[in-house]
Amino acid sequence: MHLFPMLGVVGVFDNSLFSAMHGSLVTSSLIRETTENESANEGYRFSQEEETYNI
């Protein structure tokens, strides 16, 4: 097999791994545990300027 097709295959697998890790990090930073007395939507105000999550 030549160099360029091998680099293409490696690039596809590398990008899929990066996408999976990035999605996992974003999801885990957006989702947090709530208690029985707390709404899942608490802490967010419509059209707020500052973000409610951190990475």
Short mmCIF file of C-alpha atoms in Angstrom, two decimals:
data_model
loop_
_atom_site.label_atom_id
_atom_site.label_comp_id
_atom_site.label_asym_id
_atom_site.label_seq_id
_atom_site.Cartn_x
_atom_site.Cartn_y
_atom_site.Cartn_z
CA MET A 1 0.00 0.00 0.00
CA HIS A 2 1.26 3.48 -0.81
CA LEU A 3 1.88 6.28 1.65
CA PHE A 4 -1.09 8.55 0.87
CA PRO A 5 -3.85 5.93 1.24
CA MET A 6 -2.30 4.83 4.55
CA LEU A 7 -2.24 8.44 5.77
CA GLY A 8 -5.89 8.82 4.73
CA VAL A 9 -6.94 5.76 6.74
CA VAL A 10 -5.01 6.98 9.78
CA GLY A 11 -6.59 10.44 9.39
CA VAL A 12 -10.11 9.02 9.34
CA PHE A 13 -9.55 6.99 12.50
CA ASP A 14 -7.79 9.90 14.21
CA ASN A 15 -10.65 12.29 13.42
CA SER A 16 -13.27 9.84 14.65
CA LEU A 17 -11.39 9.40 17.94
CA PHE A 18 -11.06 13.17 18.33
CA SER A 19 -14.78 13.68 17.64
CA ALA A 20 -15.77 11.03 20.17
CA MET A 21 -13.54 12.51 22.88
CA HIS A 22 -14.68 16.07 22.18
CA GLY A 23 -18.35 15.07 22.29
CA SER A 24 -17.82 13.23 25.54
CA LEU A 25 -16.14 16.25 27.15
CA VAL A 26 -18.85 18.66 26.01
CA THR A 27 -21.64 16.36 27.15
CA SER A 28 -20.09 15.78 30.56
CA SER A 29 -19.59 19.51 31.09
CA LEU A 30 -23.19 20.36 30.14
CA ILE A 31 -24.94 17.65 32.15
CA ARG A 32 -24.86 17.81 35.93
CA GLU A 33 -26.66 15.97 38.68
CA THR A 34 -29.77 17.53 40.18
CA THR A 35 -31.47 16.78 43.45
CA GLU A 36 -35.14 16.01 44.08
CA ASN A 37 -35.77 19.61 45.17
CA GLU A 38 -34.04 21.18 42.18
CA SER A 39 -35.28 21.53 38.62
CA ALA A 40 -33.05 20.35 35.77
CA ASN A 41 -33.48 23.79 34.20
CA GLU A 42 -32.51 25.74 37.30
CA GLY A 43 -29.51 28.00 36.90
CA TYR A 44 -30.31 29.10 33.35
CA ARG A 45 -31.96 32.39 32.49
CA PHE A 46 -33.22 33.02 28.97
CA SER A 47 -30.84 35.24 26.94
CA GLN A 48 -28.20 35.32 29.67
CA GLU A 49 -24.77 36.59 28.69
CA GLU A 50 -22.51 34.45 30.89
CA GLU A 51 -22.19 30.70 30.54
CA THR A 52 -23.50 28.28 33.16
CA TYR A 53 -20.95 25.52 32.60
CA ASN A 54 -17.18 25.20 32.63
CA ILE A 55 -14.75 22.84 30.93
#
